PDB file of C-alpha atoms in Angstrom:
ATOM      1  CA  MET A   4     152.143  61.469 -73.196  1.00 80.00           C
ATOM      2  CA  THR A   5     150.053  64.066 -75.008  1.00 83.00           C
ATOM      3  CA  LYS A   6     148.188  66.883 -73.309  1.00 84.00           C
ATOM      4  CA  ALA A   7     144.851  65.213 -74.122  1.00 88.00           C
ATOM      5  CA  GLU A   8     146.038  61.993 -72.456  1.00 89.00           C
ATOM      6  CA  GLN A   9     147.213  63.929 -69.394  1.00 86.00           C
ATOM      7  CA  ILE A  10     143.803  65.592 -69.077  1.00 87.00           C
ATOM      8  CA  ALA A  11     141.946  62.287 -69.579  1.00 90.00           C
ATOM      9  CA  GLN A  12     143.976  60.570 -66.848  1.00 89.00           C
ATOM     10  CA  PHE A  13     143.820  63.477 -64.380  1.00 86.00           C
ATOM     11  CA  ASP A  14     141.664  62.820 -61.309  1.00 84.00           C
ATOM     12  CA  PRO A  15     140.727  66.160 -59.673  1.00 78.00           C
ATOM     13  CA  ASN A  16     139.596  64.255 -56.569  1.00 78.00           C
ATOM     14  CA  GLY A  17     142.864  62.327 -56.284  1.00 79.00           C
ATOM     15  CA  VAL A  18     146.186  63.269 -54.782  1.00 77.00           C
ATOM     16  CA  GLY A  19     147.986  65.991 -56.726  1.00 74.00           C
ATOM     17  CA  GLN A  20     151.351  65.399 -58.348  1.00 75.00           C
ATOM     18  CA  GLN A  21     154.316  66.552 -56.298  1.00 74.00           C
ATOM     19  CA  GLY A  22     156.486  69.162 -57.960  1.00 72.00           C
ATOM     20  CA  SER A  23     153.813  70.600 -60.231  1.00 76.00           C
ATOM     21  CA  LEU A  24     151.833  73.756 -59.568  1.00 76.00           C
ATOM     22  CA  PHE A  25     148.506  72.947 -57.885  1.00 78.00           C
ATOM     23  CA  GLY A  26     149.183  69.257 -58.509  1.00 78.00           C
ATOM     24  CA  LEU A  27     148.154  69.577 -62.148  1.00 84.00           C
ATOM     25  CA  PRO A  28     149.381  66.869 -64.538  1.00 85.00           C
ATOM     26  CA  PHE A  29     151.037  69.153 -67.085  1.00 85.00           C
ATOM     27  CA  THR A  30     154.707  69.380 -67.956  1.00 84.00           C
ATOM     28  CA  PRO A  31     156.371  72.561 -69.235  1.00 86.00           C
ATOM     29  CA  GLN A  32     156.157  71.061 -72.723  1.00 87.00           C
ATOM     30  CA  THR A  33     152.359  70.579 -72.600  1.00 86.00           C
ATOM     31  CA  ALA A  34     151.330  73.546 -70.444  1.00 87.00           C
ATOM     32  CA  GLU A  35     149.764  76.598 -72.045  1.00 90.00           C
ATOM     33  CA  VAL A  36     150.972  78.852 -69.222  1.00 90.00           C
ATOM     34  CA  ILE A  37     154.183  78.524 -67.236  1.00 89.00           C
ATOM     35  CA  ILE A  38     154.414  80.301 -63.886  1.00 85.00           C
ATOM     36  CA  ILE A  39     157.933  81.156 -62.782  1.00 84.00           C
ATOM     37  CA  PRO A  40     158.180  81.922 -59.052  1.00 80.00           C
ATOM     38  CA  VAL A  41     160.502  84.838 -58.418  1.00 81.00           C
ATOM     39  CA  PRO A  42     161.689  85.725 -54.899  1.00 80.00           C
ATOM     40  CA  TRP A  43     161.111  89.497 -54.717  1.00 79.00           C
ATOM     41  CA  GLU A  44     161.475  91.447 -51.470  1.00 80.00           C
ATOM     42  CA  VAL A  45     162.097  94.918 -52.851  1.00 81.00           C
ATOM     43  CA  THR A  46     158.702  96.332 -51.854  1.00 77.00           C
ATOM     44  CA  VAL A  47     158.172  94.508 -48.541  1.00 77.00           C
ATOM     45  CA  SER A  48     156.740  96.904 -45.952  1.00 78.00           C
ATOM     46  CA  TYR A  49     156.704  95.021 -42.638  1.00 78.00           C
ATOM     47  CA  GLY A  50     159.627  92.626 -42.697  1.00 75.00           C
ATOM     48  CA  ALA A  51     161.582  90.082 -44.655  1.00 78.00           C
ATOM     49  CA  GLY A  52     160.545  86.532 -45.453  1.00 77.00           C
ATOM     50  CA  THR A  53     158.467  86.776 -48.608  1.00 79.00           C
ATOM     51  CA  VAL A  54     161.461  85.459 -50.527  1.00 82.00           C
ATOM     52  CA  ASN A  55     160.541  81.994 -49.188  1.00 81.00           C
ATOM     53  CA  GLY A  56     156.887  82.224 -50.220  1.00 80.00           C
ATOM     54  CA  GLN A  57     157.171  80.166 -53.379  1.00 78.00           C
ATOM     55  CA  GLN A  58     158.478  77.163 -51.421  1.00 80.00           C
ATOM     56  CA  ALA A  59     155.470  77.398 -49.088  1.00 79.00           C
ATOM     57  CA  VAL A  60     153.066  77.517 -52.038  1.00 76.00           C
ATOM     58  CA  LEU A  61     154.707  74.524 -53.737  1.00 75.00           C
ATOM     59  CA  ALA A  62     154.632  72.548 -50.472  1.00 75.00           C
ATOM     60  CA  ALA A  63     150.904  73.193 -49.902  1.00 73.00           C
ATOM     61  CA  ASP A  64     149.474  73.298 -53.412  1.00 70.00           C
ATOM     62  CA  PRO A  65     149.023  69.526 -54.092  1.00 66.00           C
ATOM     63  CA  GLN A  66     146.286  69.723 -51.437  1.00 66.00           C
ATOM     64  CA  THR A  67     144.250  72.234 -53.470  1.00 69.00           C
ATOM     65  CA  ASP A  68     140.580  71.291 -53.799  1.00 69.00           C
ATOM     66  CA  TYR A  69     139.168  71.724 -57.307  1.00 68.00           C
ATOM     67  CA  ASN A  70     135.551  70.898 -56.452  1.00 66.00           C
ATOM     68  CA  LEU A  71     134.094  73.358 -53.962  1.00 65.00           C
ATOM     69  CA  GLN A  72     130.496  72.369 -53.251  1.00 71.00           C
ATOM     70  CA  ASP A  73     129.469  75.783 -51.889  1.00 73.00           C
ATOM     71  CA  HIS A  74     130.949  77.683 -54.881  1.00 63.00           C
ATOM     72  CA  PRO A  75     129.518  76.127 -58.055  1.00 58.00           C
TER      73      PRO A  75
END
């Protein structure tokens, strides 16, 4: 599927795709930007645990709202 087809079929009001950042329909082959989550706790000031942050983001991000009525 081409990038144009992915964009045409994407429903921003629908359920996001699991396993993709923010539920967007792009694959690494069609994306213009690839974000690589890196667990980095070298500069943590108040305690450990940030190393698990990327899993929390990936678990929550398919629920991202793209249409915010109060922020046009």
